[in-house]
Amino acid sequence: MIEIPRKEIYRYLGYRGIEPDESVRRRTEDCVQKLCAACTPRSIWKVLPLSSPSENVLITGDMEIHSANLYRNMQGCEKAALLAVTIGQGVDLLIRRAELVSMTDAAIYQAAGAAYVEAVCDDVNRQIIEKAVKEGLYCRPRFSPGYGDFSLEHQKDFFRILEITKTIGVNLSDSLLMAPSKSVTAMIGMSRTAKPCVIEGCESCGSRDDCSFRRDT
């Protein structure tokens, strides 16, 4: 059973530097219970060779990526794990129903769903790290299409390489939105040496200074 970090739910709800009151906590627990009953986490991942023919260019599988941010993240890596995760359609149904009767509950479902899919990503991340360790490799932080200058267009490559629609039932729209909405794709570099990552997650976003949802560093 994957635990959904309550701290993350409250962060997504906008609680920064303050604690939610008892009524919010009780309501959150009720929504989380319903969310867990309605969701079915699924994941797929694959490890592929990674090469860099020139600066800011990476190739893995048949995907060629032009991204300075990702290049910095992946420097020295010889393999990359591509992953896709979803918690299913249940959360989207809960959100739509709640929007008709309680926008508060709808907001909690949105926040809890986001925290849940990230927790599932963390679990898959651990599986990938375990595989890497057995091969004498170290993992970098995961990096998703849409982070920094890693183009969202590469969602199409992830869907093709991992056969995401077939394997975990996630669809990609013409506007590159995934359905179910609480779905994630990401890439994890693997290197022979342990090397701190210079840029990841919120640090790669140009709007981080004004974002209410950024993680504290």
mmCIF file of C-alpha atoms in Angstrom:
data_model
loop_
_atom_site.group_PDB
_atom_site.id
_atom_site.type_symbol
_atom_site.label_atom_id
_atom_site.label_comp_id
_atom_site.label_asym_id
_atom_site.label_seq_id
_atom_site.Cartn_x
_atom_site.Cartn_y
_atom_site.Cartn_z
ATOM 1 C CA MET A 1 0.000 0.000 0.000
ATOM 2 C CA ILE A 2 1.491 3.318 -1.075
ATOM 3 C CA GLU A 3 1.157 6.037 1.542
ATOM 4 C CA ILE A 4 0.050 9.462 0.318
ATOM 5 C CA PRO A 5 2.101 12.132 2.136
ATOM 6 C CA ARG A 6 -0.353 14.476 3.819
ATOM 7 C CA LYS A 7 2.264 17.223 3.807
ATOM 8 C CA GLU A 8 2.272 17.100 0.003
ATOM 9 C CA ILE A 9 -1.521 17.267 -0.158
ATOM 10 C CA TYR A 10 -1.523 20.373 2.026
ATOM 11 C CA ARG A 11 1.264 21.912 -0.073
ATOM 12 C CA TYR A 12 -0.827 21.459 -3.214
ATOM 13 C CA LEU A 13 -3.746 23.032 -1.343
ATOM 14 C CA GLY A 14 -1.608 26.108 -0.729
ATOM 15 C CA TYR A 15 -0.659 25.614 2.926
ATOM 16 C CA ARG A 16 2.833 27.082 3.158
ATOM 17 C CA GLY A 17 4.116 27.911 6.622
ATOM 18 C CA ILE A 18 0.745 27.239 8.263
ATOM 19 C CA GLU A 19 -1.038 24.110 9.400
ATOM 20 C CA PRO A 20 -4.562 23.268 8.192
ATOM 21 C CA ASP A 21 -7.205 23.324 10.893
ATOM 22 C CA GLU A 22 -8.893 20.213 12.232
ATOM 23 C CA SER A 23 -11.903 20.476 9.930
ATOM 24 C CA VAL A 24 -9.651 20.554 6.846
ATOM 25 C CA ARG A 25 -7.640 17.594 8.128
ATOM 26 C CA ARG A 26 -10.795 15.559 8.749
ATOM 27 C CA ARG A 27 -12.172 16.420 5.323
ATOM 28 C CA THR A 28 -8.849 15.535 3.720
ATOM 29 C CA GLU A 29 -8.765 12.138 5.426
ATOM 30 C CA ASP A 30 -12.281 11.383 4.202
ATOM 31 C CA CYS A 31 -11.362 12.345 0.633
ATOM 32 C CA VAL A 32 -8.117 10.358 0.736
ATOM 33 C CA GLN A 33 -9.993 7.255 1.869
ATOM 34 C CA LYS A 34 -12.421 7.568 -1.061
ATOM 35 C CA LEU A 35 -9.577 8.351 -3.455
ATOM 36 C CA CYS A 36 -7.593 5.255 -2.520
ATOM 37 C CA ALA A 37 -10.677 3.081 -2.975
ATOM 38 C CA ALA A 38 -11.334 4.552 -6.435
ATOM 39 C CA CYS A 39 -7.803 4.533 -7.864
ATOM 40 C CA THR A 40 -5.787 1.780 -9.527
ATOM 41 C CA PRO A 41 -2.084 2.684 -9.845
ATOM 42 C CA ARG A 42 -0.304 1.288 -12.899
ATOM 43 C CA SER A 43 3.203 1.797 -14.226
ATOM 44 C CA ILE A 44 5.590 0.831 -17.001
ATOM 45 C CA TRP A 45 9.308 1.494 -17.329
ATOM 46 C CA LYS A 46 12.157 0.528 -19.589
ATOM 47 C CA VAL A 47 15.932 1.036 -19.444
ATOM 48 C CA LEU A 48 17.624 2.081 -22.691
ATOM 49 C CA PRO A 49 21.155 3.071 -23.755
ATOM 50 C CA LEU A 50 21.829 6.804 -23.617
ATOM 51 C CA SER A 51 24.306 8.738 -25.728
ATOM 52 C CA SER A 52 25.183 12.379 -26.315
ATOM 53 C CA PRO A 53 26.569 13.109 -29.800
ATOM 54 C CA SER A 54 26.981 16.811 -29.019
ATOM 55 C CA GLU A 55 26.358 19.388 -26.317
ATOM 56 C CA ASN A 56 22.702 19.702 -25.260
ATOM 57 C CA VAL A 57 21.705 16.706 -27.406
ATOM 58 C CA LEU A 58 20.732 13.283 -26.026
ATOM 59 C CA ILE A 59 19.666 10.110 -27.800
ATOM 60 C CA THR A 60 17.892 7.203 -26.135
ATOM 61 C CA GLY A 61 16.094 4.558 -28.138
ATOM 62 C CA ASP A 62 14.928 6.369 -31.271
ATOM 63 C CA MET A 63 14.275 9.601 -29.367
ATOM 64 C CA GLU A 64 16.557 12.585 -29.993
ATOM 65 C CA ILE A 65 16.246 15.308 -27.371
ATOM 66 C CA HIS A 66 17.556 18.862 -27.618
ATOM 67 C CA SER A 67 17.555 20.275 -24.086
ATOM 68 C CA ALA A 68 20.226 22.129 -22.141
ATOM 69 C CA ASN A 69 18.462 21.421 -18.826
ATOM 70 C CA LEU A 70 18.160 17.679 -19.408
ATOM 71 C CA TYR A 71 21.706 17.512 -20.793
ATOM 72 C CA ARG A 72 23.032 18.988 -17.542
ATOM 73 C CA ASN A 73 20.944 16.505 -15.549
ATOM 74 C CA MET A 74 22.179 13.540 -17.607
ATOM 75 C CA GLN A 75 25.871 14.387 -18.034
ATOM 76 C CA GLY A 76 27.986 11.250 -17.595
ATOM 77 C CA CYS A 77 25.010 8.881 -17.875
ATOM 78 C CA GLU A 78 25.218 5.790 -20.082
ATOM 79 C CA LYS A 79 21.644 4.579 -19.648
ATOM 80 C CA ALA A 80 18.225 6.130 -19.124
ATOM 81 C CA ALA A 81 15.066 4.704 -17.612
ATOM 82 C CA LEU A 82 11.865 5.925 -19.246
ATOM 83 C CA LEU A 83 8.807 5.576 -17.032
ATOM 84 C CA ALA A 84 5.091 6.227 -17.106
ATOM 85 C CA VAL A 85 2.729 6.141 -14.139
ATOM 86 C CA THR A 86 -1.004 6.646 -13.644
ATOM 87 C CA ILE A 87 -3.464 6.258 -10.787
ATOM 88 C CA GLY A 88 -6.352 5.679 -13.188
ATOM 89 C CA GLN A 89 -9.643 7.380 -13.989
ATOM 90 C CA GLY A 90 -11.106 7.122 -10.492
ATOM 91 C CA VAL A 91 -9.725 10.456 -9.313
ATOM 92 C CA ASP A 92 -11.071 12.270 -12.395
ATOM 93 C CA LEU A 93 -14.546 10.875 -11.710
ATOM 94 C CA LEU A 94 -14.350 11.939 -8.059
ATOM 95 C CA ILE A 95 -13.267 15.453 -9.053
ATOM 96 C CA ARG A 96 -16.081 15.871 -11.591
ATOM 97 C CA ARG A 97 -18.706 14.662 -9.122
ATOM 98 C CA ALA A 98 -17.361 16.857 -6.328
ATOM 99 C CA GLU A 99 -17.392 19.942 -8.572
ATOM 100 C CA LEU A 100 -21.190 19.658 -8.673
ATOM 101 C CA VAL A 101 -21.615 19.730 -4.895
ATOM 102 C CA SER A 102 -18.401 20.851 -3.161
ATOM 103 C CA MET A 103 -15.520 22.775 -4.714
ATOM 104 C CA THR A 104 -13.617 22.236 -1.471
ATOM 105 C CA ASP A 105 -13.750 18.469 -1.897
ATOM 106 C CA ALA A 106 -12.882 18.861 -5.589
ATOM 107 C CA ALA A 107 -9.757 20.824 -4.628
ATOM 108 C CA ILE A 108 -8.787 18.181 -2.077
ATOM 109 C CA TYR A 109 -9.213 15.402 -4.647
ATOM 110 C CA GLN A 110 -7.039 17.368 -7.075
ATOM 111 C CA ALA A 111 -4.336 17.834 -4.450
ATOM 112 C CA ALA A 112 -4.522 14.280 -3.132
ATOM 113 C CA GLY A 113 -4.444 12.876 -6.665
ATOM 114 C CA ALA A 114 -1.322 14.878 -7.481
ATOM 115 C CA ALA A 115 0.363 13.732 -4.263
ATOM 116 C CA TYR A 116 -0.707 10.117 -4.896
ATOM 117 C CA VAL A 117 0.697 9.908 -8.433
ATOM 118 C CA GLU A 118 3.983 11.417 -7.223
ATOM 119 C CA ALA A 119 4.120 8.819 -4.439
ATOM 120 C CA VAL A 120 3.634 6.077 -7.040
ATOM 121 C CA CYS A 121 6.431 7.660 -9.100
ATOM 122 C CA ASP A 122 8.657 7.549 -6.015
ATOM 123 C CA ASP A 123 7.880 3.851 -5.603
ATOM 124 C CA VAL A 124 8.762 3.129 -9.252
ATOM 125 C CA ASN A 125 11.872 5.272 -8.799
ATOM 126 C CA ARG A 126 12.967 2.974 -5.965
ATOM 127 C CA GLN A 127 12.518 -0.070 -8.205
ATOM 128 C CA ILE A 128 14.702 1.547 -10.858
ATOM 129 C CA ILE A 129 17.357 2.435 -8.284
ATOM 130 C CA GLU A 130 17.401 -1.190 -7.071
ATOM 131 C CA LYS A 131 18.020 -2.376 -10.635
ATOM 132 C CA ALA A 132 20.715 0.242 -11.145
ATOM 133 C CA VAL A 133 22.541 -0.713 -7.945
ATOM 134 C CA LYS A 134 22.745 -4.336 -9.096
ATOM 135 C CA GLU A 135 24.471 -3.109 -12.260
ATOM 136 C CA GLY A 136 26.835 -0.787 -10.403
ATOM 137 C CA LEU A 137 25.001 2.327 -11.565
ATOM 138 C CA TYR A 138 23.812 5.468 -9.808
ATOM 139 C CA CYS A 139 20.523 7.201 -10.603
ATOM 140 C CA ARG A 140 19.900 10.884 -11.195
ATOM 141 C CA PRO A 141 16.648 12.605 -10.156
ATOM 142 C CA ARG A 142 13.756 11.992 -12.529
ATOM 143 C CA PHE A 143 13.057 14.634 -15.136
ATOM 144 C CA SER A 144 9.762 14.967 -17.012
ATOM 145 C CA PRO A 145 8.817 16.406 -20.397
ATOM 146 C CA GLY A 146 7.757 19.987 -19.728
ATOM 147 C CA TYR A 147 10.499 20.612 -17.130
ATOM 148 C CA GLY A 148 12.627 23.553 -18.231
ATOM 149 C CA ASP A 149 13.413 23.257 -21.935
ATOM 150 C CA PHE A 150 12.658 19.510 -22.140
ATOM 151 C CA SER A 151 9.889 19.855 -24.726
ATOM 152 C CA LEU A 152 6.442 18.483 -23.979
ATOM 153 C CA GLU A 153 6.433 17.254 -27.589
ATOM 154 C CA HIS A 154 8.530 14.324 -26.367
ATOM 155 C CA GLN A 155 5.404 12.922 -24.725
ATOM 156 C CA LYS A 156 4.735 11.397 -28.147
ATOM 157 C CA ASP A 157 8.085 9.586 -27.999
ATOM 158 C CA PHE A 158 7.388 8.258 -24.500
ATOM 159 C CA PHE A 159 3.999 6.966 -25.610
ATOM 160 C CA ARG A 160 5.506 5.251 -28.645
ATOM 161 C CA ILE A 161 8.543 3.710 -26.923
ATOM 162 C CA LEU A 162 6.681 2.500 -23.821
ATOM 163 C CA GLU A 163 3.389 1.762 -25.632
ATOM 164 C CA ILE A 164 1.736 3.615 -22.782
ATOM 165 C CA THR A 165 -1.835 3.447 -24.058
ATOM 166 C CA LYS A 166 -1.589 -0.304 -24.526
ATOM 167 C CA THR A 167 0.304 -1.096 -21.321
ATOM 168 C CA ILE A 168 -1.275 1.179 -18.685
ATOM 169 C CA GLY A 169 -4.336 2.637 -20.416
ATOM 170 C CA VAL A 170 -3.277 6.282 -20.637
ATOM 171 C CA ASN A 171 -4.159 8.330 -23.722
ATOM 172 C CA LEU A 172 -2.434 11.402 -25.141
ATOM 173 C CA SER A 173 -4.476 14.211 -26.686
ATOM 174 C CA ASP A 174 -3.481 16.346 -29.673
ATOM 175 C CA SER A 175 -2.644 19.087 -27.163
ATOM 176 C CA LEU A 176 -0.298 16.653 -25.337
ATOM 177 C CA LEU A 177 -2.507 16.283 -22.256
ATOM 178 C CA MET A 178 -2.712 12.851 -20.686
ATOM 179 C CA ALA A 179 -5.923 11.111 -19.680
ATOM 180 C CA PRO A 180 -6.402 10.033 -16.932
ATOM 181 C CA SER A 181 -5.148 13.418 -15.774
ATOM 182 C CA LYS A 182 -3.116 12.123 -12.834
ATOM 183 C CA SER A 183 -0.496 10.474 -15.019
ATOM 184 C CA VAL A 184 3.236 11.152 -15.264
ATOM 185 C CA THR A 185 6.070 10.404 -17.671
ATOM 186 C CA ALA A 186 9.703 10.888 -16.706
ATOM 187 C CA MET A 187 13.286 9.991 -17.486
ATOM 188 C CA ILE A 188 16.002 8.907 -15.038
ATOM 189 C CA GLY A 189 19.677 8.939 -15.974
ATOM 190 C CA MET A 190 22.075 6.193 -14.850
ATOM 191 C CA SER A 191 25.820 6.733 -14.515
ATOM 192 C CA ARG A 192 28.869 4.823 -13.273
ATOM 193 C CA THR A 193 29.749 7.568 -10.823
ATOM 194 C CA ALA A 194 27.699 9.223 -8.119
ATOM 195 C CA LYS A 195 27.275 12.825 -9.195
ATOM 196 C CA PRO A 196 24.983 15.467 -7.697
ATOM 197 C CA CYS A 197 22.411 16.770 -10.144
ATOM 198 C CA VAL A 198 22.721 20.480 -10.848
ATOM 199 C CA ILE A 199 19.119 21.006 -11.909
ATOM 200 C CA GLU A 200 15.898 19.127 -11.254
ATOM 201 C CA GLY A 201 12.179 19.494 -10.705
ATOM 202 C CA CYS A 202 11.130 22.932 -9.480
ATOM 203 C CA GLU A 203 14.644 24.297 -10.066
ATOM 204 C CA SER A 204 14.187 23.852 -13.823
ATOM 205 C CA CYS A 205 11.018 25.953 -13.994
ATOM 206 C CA GLY A 206 11.144 29.617 -14.974
ATOM 207 C CA SER A 207 8.076 30.359 -12.810
ATOM 208 C CA ARG A 208 9.455 28.793 -9.627
ATOM 209 C CA ASP A 209 9.946 32.084 -7.760
ATOM 210 C CA ASP A 210 6.252 32.996 -8.041
ATOM 211 C CA CYS A 211 4.771 29.495 -7.723
ATOM 212 C CA SER A 212 2.625 28.725 -4.690
ATOM 213 C CA PHE A 213 3.184 24.996 -5.193
ATOM 214 C CA ARG A 214 6.986 24.916 -5.438
ATOM 215 C CA ARG A 215 8.894 22.643 -3.099
ATOM 216 C CA ASP A 216 11.055 24.344 -0.502
ATOM 217 C CA THR A 217 14.780 23.776 -1.103
#
